Amino acid sequence: LSSPESRIDRTEMWAALESLTLEQRAAIVLRFWLDMPLAEIAALCECPVATINSRLRRGLLPLRKVVER
């Protein structure tokens, strides 16, 4: 079990998720919550895999800041 001090603040995490663009949020949800391969996400979003990688990288930055606190 984790201590309260080591838990991620859910309010901060939701705020960070809501601060993302719709495209970034969709890429993160599809990749990490639904475990979809990058190629499938790219096909679904009708864009190159490189664009999905970029959306993931940019979208994860604010989420990492919450986790690292």
Short mmCIF file of N, CA and C in Angstrom, two decimals, residues 1 3-4 8 10 13 21-22 24 28 32 34-35 46 48 53-55 62-65 67-68:
data_model
loop_
_atom_site.label_atom_id
_atom_site.label_comp_id
_atom_site.label_asym_id
_atom_site.label_seq_id
_atom_site.Cartn_x
_atom_site.Cartn_y
_atom_site.Cartn_z
N LEU A 1 0.84 -1.19 0.00
CA LEU A 1 0.00 0.00 0.00
C LEU A 1 0.87 1.24 0.00
N SER A 3 1.57 5.26 0.76
CA SER A 3 1.20 6.25 1.76
C SER A 3 0.50 7.41 1.07
N PRO A 4 -0.29 8.19 1.82
CA PRO A 4 -0.96 9.34 1.22
C PRO A 4 0.00 10.33 0.57
N ILE A 8 -0.62 10.03 -6.16
CA ILE A 8 -0.78 11.11 -7.13
C ILE A 8 -2.09 11.83 -6.82
N ARG A 10 -5.28 13.09 -7.65
CA ARG A 10 -6.19 12.84 -8.76
C ARG A 10 -6.74 14.13 -9.35
N MET A 13 -4.17 15.46 -11.60
CA MET A 13 -4.04 14.64 -12.80
C MET A 13 -5.19 14.92 -13.77
N THR A 21 -4.94 19.07 -25.52
CA THR A 21 -5.83 19.20 -26.67
C THR A 21 -6.61 17.89 -26.81
N LEU A 22 -7.70 17.95 -27.51
CA LEU A 22 -8.50 16.75 -27.74
C LEU A 22 -7.68 15.66 -28.42
N GLN A 24 -4.36 15.21 -28.29
CA GLN A 24 -3.39 14.65 -27.35
C GLN A 24 -4.08 13.70 -26.38
N ILE A 28 -3.44 9.59 -25.92
CA ILE A 28 -3.04 9.02 -24.64
C ILE A 28 -4.03 7.96 -24.18
N PHE A 32 -2.61 4.24 -23.88
CA PHE A 32 -2.30 3.75 -22.54
C PHE A 32 -3.48 3.14 -21.80
N LEU A 34 -6.42 1.98 -23.54
CA LEU A 34 -6.96 0.92 -24.40
C LEU A 34 -5.86 0.05 -25.01
N ASP A 35 -4.61 0.41 -24.77
CA ASP A 35 -3.45 -0.37 -25.21
C ASP A 35 -3.43 -0.62 -26.72
N GLU A 46 -6.53 9.03 -38.75
CA GLU A 46 -6.22 9.42 -40.12
C GLU A 46 -5.04 10.39 -40.19
N PRO A 48 -0.33 10.33 -39.78
CA PRO A 48 0.87 9.47 -39.71
C PRO A 48 1.20 9.05 -38.27
N ASN A 53 2.99 9.91 -32.35
CA ASN A 53 4.13 9.98 -31.42
C ASN A 53 4.30 11.38 -30.87
N SER A 54 4.15 12.38 -31.70
CA SER A 54 4.29 13.77 -31.28
C SER A 54 3.19 14.13 -30.28
N ARG A 55 1.96 13.73 -30.56
CA ARG A 55 0.84 14.01 -29.65
C ARG A 55 1.06 13.34 -28.31
N PRO A 62 2.75 17.40 -19.37
CA PRO A 62 2.07 17.89 -18.17
C PRO A 62 1.69 16.77 -17.19
N LEU A 63 1.46 15.58 -17.71
CA LEU A 63 1.12 14.45 -16.83
C LEU A 63 2.34 14.03 -16.01
N ARG A 64 3.50 14.05 -16.63
CA ARG A 64 4.73 13.70 -15.90
C ARG A 64 5.00 14.69 -14.77
N LYS A 65 4.72 15.96 -15.00
CA LYS A 65 4.95 16.97 -13.97
C LYS A 65 4.12 16.67 -12.73
N VAL A 67 3.05 13.64 -11.81
CA VAL A 67 3.57 12.41 -11.21
C VAL A 67 4.88 12.67 -10.46
N GLU A 68 5.70 13.55 -10.97
CA GLU A 68 7.01 13.82 -10.37
C GLU A 68 6.95 14.68 -9.14
#
